[in-house]
CSV table of C-alpha atoms in Angstrom, one decimal:
chain,number,residue,atom,x,y,z
A,1,MET,CA,-4.7,12.0,-17.5
A,2,LYS,CA,-6.2,9.6,-14.9
A,3,LEU,CA,-4.1,8.9,-12.0
A,4,VAL,CA,-4.5,6.7,-8.8
A,5,ASP,CA,-2.5,6.4,-5.6
A,6,VAL,CA,-3.2,3.2,-4.1
A,7,HIS,CA,-1.1,3.6,-0.9
A,8,CYS,CA,-0.8,6.8,1.2
A,9,HIS,CA,-1.2,8.0,4.6
A,10,ILE,CA,-2.8,11.5,4.2
A,11,ASN,CA,-3.9,11.2,7.9
A,12,HIS,CA,-0.4,11.5,9.1
A,13,GLU,CA,0.5,14.4,11.3
A,14,LEU,CA,2.7,16.0,8.7
A,15,PHE,CA,-0.6,16.8,6.8
A,16,LYS,CA,-2.3,18.1,9.6
A,17,GLY,CA,-4.2,21.4,8.6
A,18,LYS,CA,-3.1,20.8,5.1
A,19,ILE,CA,-5.4,18.0,3.7
A,20,SER,CA,-7.8,20.1,1.7
A,21,GLU,CA,-4.8,21.8,-0.2
A,22,VAL,CA,-3.1,18.4,-0.9
A,23,ILE,CA,-6.4,17.1,-2.1
A,24,GLU,CA,-6.8,20.1,-4.4
A,25,ARG,CA,-3.3,19.6,-5.8
A,26,SER,CA,-3.8,15.9,-6.3
A,27,GLN,CA,-7.1,16.8,-8.3
A,28,LYS,CA,-5.3,19.6,-10.6
A,29,ALA,CA,-2.6,16.8,-11.3
A,30,GLY,CA,-5.4,14.5,-12.5
A,31,VAL,CA,-5.5,12.1,-9.4
A,32,LYS,CA,-9.1,10.5,-9.3
A,33,ALA,CA,-8.6,8.1,-6.3
A,34,ILE,CA,-6.3,8.0,-3.3
A,35,ILE,CA,-6.4,5.0,-1.1
A,36,VAL,CA,-5.5,6.0,2.5
A,37,ASN,CA,-4.2,3.1,4.5
A,38,GLY,CA,-4.8,2.7,8.5
A,39,VAL,CA,-2.3,1.0,10.5
A,40,ASN,CA,-4.1,0.3,13.8
A,41,LEU,CA,-7.5,1.0,15.5
A,42,SER,CA,-7.0,4.7,16.0
A,43,THR,CA,-5.8,5.5,12.4
A,44,ASN,CA,-8.5,3.3,11.0
A,45,LYS,CA,-11.0,5.5,12.4
A,46,GLU,CA,-9.1,8.4,11.2
A,47,VAL,CA,-9.3,6.9,7.8
A,48,LEU,CA,-12.9,6.4,7.7
A,49,GLU,CA,-13.7,9.9,9.1
A,50,LEU,CA,-11.6,11.4,6.3
A,51,ALA,CA,-13.3,9.3,3.6
A,52,ASN,CA,-16.5,10.4,4.6
A,53,LYS,CA,-15.4,14.1,4.3
A,54,HIS,CA,-13.6,13.9,0.9
A,55,SER,CA,-14.9,11.6,-2.0
A,56,LEU,CA,-11.4,11.4,-3.5
A,57,LEU,CA,-10.3,9.4,-0.4
A,58,LYS,CA,-11.0,5.5,-0.4
A,59,PRO,CA,-10.5,4.0,2.8
A,60,ALA,CA,-8.5,0.9,3.4
A,61,LEU,CA,-8.3,-0.5,7.2
A,62,GLY,CA,-5.2,-2.3,8.4
A,63,LEU,CA,-2.9,-3.3,10.9
A,64,TYR,CA,0.8,-2.5,10.5
A,65,PRO,CA,2.8,-5.7,11.2
A,66,LEU,CA,5.0,-3.8,13.8
A,67,ASP,CA,1.8,-2.4,15.6
A,68,ALA,CA,0.4,-5.9,15.8
A,69,VAL,CA,3.1,-7.2,17.9
A,70,GLY,CA,4.0,-4.3,20.0
A,71,LEU,CA,7.1,-3.2,18.0
A,72,ALA,CA,6.2,0.0,16.3
A,73,HIS,CA,8.6,2.0,18.4
A,74,GLU,CA,11.6,0.0,17.1
A,75,ALA,CA,10.9,1.5,13.6
A,76,GLY,CA,10.8,5.2,15.2
A,77,LEU,CA,7.0,5.4,14.6
A,78,LYS,CA,5.0,7.3,17.1
A,79,ARG,CA,1.9,5.1,18.4
A,80,GLU,CA,-0.2,6.4,21.4
A,81,GLU,CA,-2.1,3.1,21.7
A,82,LYS,CA,-1.2,-0.6,22.6
A,83,THR,CA,-2.7,-2.5,19.8
A,84,ASN,CA,-4.9,-5.4,20.4
A,85,ALA,CA,-4.6,-7.4,17.1
A,86,ASP,CA,-7.8,-9.4,17.4
A,87,GLU,CA,-9.8,-6.0,18.2
A,88,VAL,CA,-8.4,-4.4,15.2
A,89,ILE,CA,-9.4,-7.4,13.0
A,90,SER,CA,-12.9,-7.2,14.4
A,91,PHE,CA,-13.2,-3.5,13.7
A,92,ILE,CA,-12.2,-4.2,10.1
A,93,LYS,CA,-14.7,-6.8,9.6
A,94,LYS,CA,-17.6,-4.8,11.2
A,95,SER,CA,-16.5,-2.1,8.7
A,96,LYS,CA,-16.2,-4.1,5.5
A,97,ASP,CA,-19.2,-2.5,3.6
A,98,LYS,CA,-17.3,1.0,4.2
A,99,ILE,CA,-14.0,0.1,2.9
A,100,ILE,CA,-12.3,-0.5,-0.5
A,101,ALA,CA,-9.4,-2.8,0.7
A,102,ILE,CA,-7.7,-4.2,3.7
A,103,GLY,CA,-4.2,-2.4,4.3
A,104,GLU,CA,-1.6,-1.8,5.4
A,105,VAL,CA,-0.8,-5.4,6.6
A,106,GLY,CA,1.9,-7.8,6.2
A,107,LEU,CA,5.2,-8.8,7.6
A,108,ASP,CA,8.4,-6.7,8.7
A,109,TYR,CA,11.4,-8.6,9.5
A,110,LYS,CA,13.8,-5.4,9.5
A,111,PHE,CA,12.6,-4.1,12.8
A,112,GLY,CA,10.3,-7.2,14.0
A,113,PHE,CA,12.3,-10.3,13.2
A,114,GLU,CA,12.2,-11.6,16.7
A,115,LYS,CA,8.7,-11.7,16.7
A,116,LYS,CA,8.3,-13.2,13.1
A,117,GLU,CA,6.1,-16.1,14.1
A,118,GLU,CA,3.8,-13.9,16.0
A,119,GLN,CA,3.5,-11.5,13.0
A,120,LYS,CA,2.8,-14.5,10.7
A,121,GLN,CA,0.0,-15.6,13.1
A,122,VAL,CA,-1.7,-12.3,12.8
A,123,PHE,CA,-1.1,-11.8,9.1
A,124,GLN,CA,-2.7,-15.4,8.5
A,125,LYS,CA,-5.8,-14.2,10.2
A,126,ILE,CA,-6.0,-11.2,8.1
A,127,ILE,CA,-5.6,-13.2,5.0
A,128,GLU,CA,-8.4,-15.4,6.1
A,129,LEU,CA,-10.4,-12.2,6.8
A,130,SER,CA,-9.8,-10.8,3.3
A,131,LYS,CA,-11.1,-13.9,1.6
A,132,LYS,CA,-14.1,-14.0,3.9
A,133,ILE,CA,-15.1,-10.4,3.1
A,134,ASN,CA,-13.8,-10.4,-0.5
A,135,LYS,CA,-11.5,-7.4,-0.2
A,136,PRO,CA,-8.1,-6.9,-1.7
A,137,LEU,CA,-5.1,-6.8,0.6
A,138,ILE,CA,-2.4,-4.2,0.5
A,139,VAL,CA,0.5,-5.8,1.7
A,140,HIS,CA,3.8,-4.4,3.4
A,141,SER,CA,6.6,-7.1,3.1
A,142,ARG,CA,9.9,-5.2,4.3
A,143,ASN,CA,12.8,-7.9,4.5
A,144,ALA,CA,10.2,-10.5,4.4
A,145,GLU,CA,9.0,-10.8,0.8
A,146,SER,CA,9.7,-14.6,0.6
A,147,ASP,CA,7.6,-15.4,3.7
A,148,VAL,CA,4.8,-13.0,2.5
A,149,LEU,CA,4.5,-14.7,-1.0
A,150,ASP,CA,4.7,-18.2,0.6
A,151,MET,CA,1.8,-17.4,3.0
A,152,LEU,CA,-0.3,-15.7,0.2
A,153,GLU,CA,0.3,-18.7,-2.3
A,154,LYS,CA,-0.6,-21.3,0.4
A,155,ASN,CA,-3.7,-19.5,1.1
A,156,ASN,CA,-4.7,-19.3,-2.7
A,157,ALA,CA,-4.9,-15.5,-2.2
A,158,LYS,CA,-6.0,-13.6,-5.5
A,159,LYS,CA,-6.7,-9.9,-5.0
A,160,ILE,CA,-3.2,-8.9,-3.7
A,161,VAL,CA,-1.4,-5.4,-4.0
A,162,LEU,CA,2.5,-5.8,-3.0
A,163,HIS,CA,3.2,-2.2,-1.7
A,164,CYS,CA,6.9,-0.9,-2.4
A,165,PHE,CA,8.0,-4.6,-3.1
A,166,SER,CA,11.6,-4.4,-2.6
A,167,ALA,CA,12.5,-8.0,-3.4
A,168,ARG,CA,15.3,-9.3,-5.8
A,169,LYS,CA,14.5,-10.2,-9.5
A,170,GLN,CA,13.6,-13.6,-9.1
A,171,ILE,CA,11.0,-13.0,-6.1
A,172,VAL,CA,9.5,-10.2,-8.1
A,173,LYS,CA,9.1,-12.5,-11.2
A,174,HIS,CA,7.4,-15.1,-8.9
A,175,ALA,CA,5.0,-12.5,-7.6
A,176,ALA,CA,4.0,-11.5,-11.0
A,177,GLU,CA,3.5,-15.2,-11.9
A,178,LEU,CA,1.2,-15.6,-9.2
A,179,GLY,CA,-0.9,-12.9,-10.7
A,180,PHE,CA,-0.3,-10.2,-7.8
A,181,SER,CA,-0.2,-6.6,-8.7
A,182,LEU,CA,2.8,-4.6,-7.7
A,183,SER,CA,2.4,-0.9,-7.0
A,184,ILE,CA,5.2,1.4,-8.2
A,185,PRO,CA,6.1,4.3,-5.7
A,186,ALA,CA,6.7,8.0,-6.9
A,187,VAL,CA,10.3,7.5,-5.6
A,188,VAL,CA,11.2,5.5,-8.6
A,189,LYS,CA,12.4,8.7,-10.0
A,190,LYS,CA,15.5,8.0,-7.6
A,191,LEU,CA,15.4,4.5,-6.9
A,192,LYS,CA,16.5,2.2,-9.6
A,193,HIS,CA,15.3,-0.9,-8.1
A,194,PHE,CA,11.6,0.0,-9.0
A,195,GLU,CA,12.6,0.4,-12.5
A,196,MET,CA,13.4,-3.6,-12.3
A,197,VAL,CA,10.0,-4.0,-11.1
A,198,ILE,CA,8.3,-2.2,-13.9
A,199,GLU,CA,10.5,-4.3,-16.4
A,200,GLU,CA,9.6,-7.6,-15.1
A,201,VAL,CA,5.9,-7.2,-14.1
A,202,PRO,CA,3.2,-7.1,-16.9
A,203,LEU,CA,1.6,-3.6,-17.5
A,204,GLU,CA,-1.7,-5.0,-16.5
A,205,GLN,CA,-0.5,-5.7,-13.0
A,206,LEU,CA,1.2,-2.5,-12.2
A,207,LEU,CA,-0.4,0.0,-10.1
A,208,THR,CA,0.9,3.4,-8.6
A,209,GLU,CA,1.4,4.8,-5.2
A,210,THR,CA,3.3,7.5,-3.1
A,211,ASP,CA,3.5,6.0,0.4
A,212,ALA,CA,3.1,9.9,1.4
A,213,PRO,CA,4.3,11.4,3.5
A,214,TRP,CA,7.4,9.1,3.1
A,215,LEU,CA,9.5,8.3,0.0
A,216,SER,CA,9.2,11.7,-1.8
A,217,PRO,CA,10.7,11.7,-5.2
A,218,TYR,CA,11.7,15.4,-4.6
A,219,ILE,CA,14.6,16.5,-2.2
A,220,GLY,CA,13.3,18.6,0.4
A,221,LYS,CA,9.5,18.1,-0.2
A,222,ILE,CA,7.1,16.0,1.8
A,223,ASN,CA,5.7,13.4,-0.4
A,224,GLU,CA,1.9,13.6,-1.6
A,225,PRO,CA,-0.6,12.0,-3.9
A,226,ALA,CA,0.1,14.4,-6.9
A,227,PHE,CA,3.6,13.4,-7.2
A,228,VAL,CA,2.2,9.8,-8.3
A,229,VAL,CA,2.6,11.2,-11.9
A,230,GLU,CA,6.4,10.3,-11.5
A,231,SER,CA,5.5,6.6,-11.3
A,232,ILE,CA,3.6,7.0,-14.6
A,233,ASN,CA,6.3,8.8,-16.2
A,234,LYS,CA,8.7,5.9,-15.5
A,235,ILE,CA,6.2,3.2,-16.5
A,236,SER,CA,5.8,5.1,-19.7
A,237,LEU,CA,9.5,5.3,-20.3
A,238,LEU,CA,10.4,1.7,-19.5
A,239,LYS,CA,7.4,0.1,-21.1
A,240,LYS,CA,7.8,2.4,-24.2
A,241,ILE,CA,4.3,3.7,-24.3
A,242,ASP,CA,2.6,7.2,-24.2
A,243,PRO,CA,2.3,8.5,-20.6
A,244,GLU,CA,-1.7,8.9,-21.3
A,245,GLU,CA,-1.8,5.1,-22.3
A,246,ALA,CA,0.2,4.2,-19.1
A,247,ALA,CA,-2.1,6.0,-16.8
A,248,ASN,CA,-5.3,4.7,-18.5
A,249,GLN,CA,-4.1,1.1,-18.3
A,250,VAL,CA,-3.0,1.7,-14.6
A,251,PHE,CA,-6.4,3.2,-13.8
A,252,LEU,CA,-8.0,0.2,-15.4
A,253,ASN,CA,-5.9,-2.0,-13.2
A,254,TYR,CA,-7.2,-0.1,-10.0
A,255,GLN,CA,-10.9,-0.4,-11.2
A,256,ARG,CA,-10.4,-4.3,-11.6
A,257,MET,CA,-8.7,-4.6,-8.3
A,258,PHE,CA,-10.9,-2.3,-6.2
A,259,GLU,CA,-14.1,-1.6,-7.7
């Protein structure tokens, strides 16, 4: 079975000293590619370094919306640096030949609503960059799904992965109509919302992810890429197809989007 995790943070401190064993478990589970997402300048550099050491890891460089406007602390995220959005965007542009995608980027209104206009200005620059360098966008959209879709549609964006898309059914259907791909996290094992996403989105537009180390499908366990099999199990069940067929189609979707 060919598996893929299109969104994780294997450079997170919770994986410190454990990356090789996490990768080994992923390979044993059948994972063929893990897209590691950066969120600011320092993590983008970490992602590039890790991808150079481990061929299974594919680098995506990004700018988390809360980092972009200096509000990462509002979400309880530990950040050592004060982010300069233009500097990060410039670094991504310079690294375009080394990366598979731009991510994690987008909008976050749960913790950053008071700076939503500033977030949108940064996201607009990133959308324009993705089109210029022809790289897919891996998009965060917490409590901001409508604005994210509106901006992507107005910019005629095409190569889009909506990560952990938590919108209501009508908005999910609109995202699918726009041709965007939606990635199903392994936590679908516990969260019914993502079952609805699987049911509403064509199989050809589904991808799989973990968002590791967060959103574990198992109580008491740190999430990791090997657990993405839970996404395939649920896709297989709801689409009424064999798990092998589900995995092969998702891997083909990955190849069309990123390779």
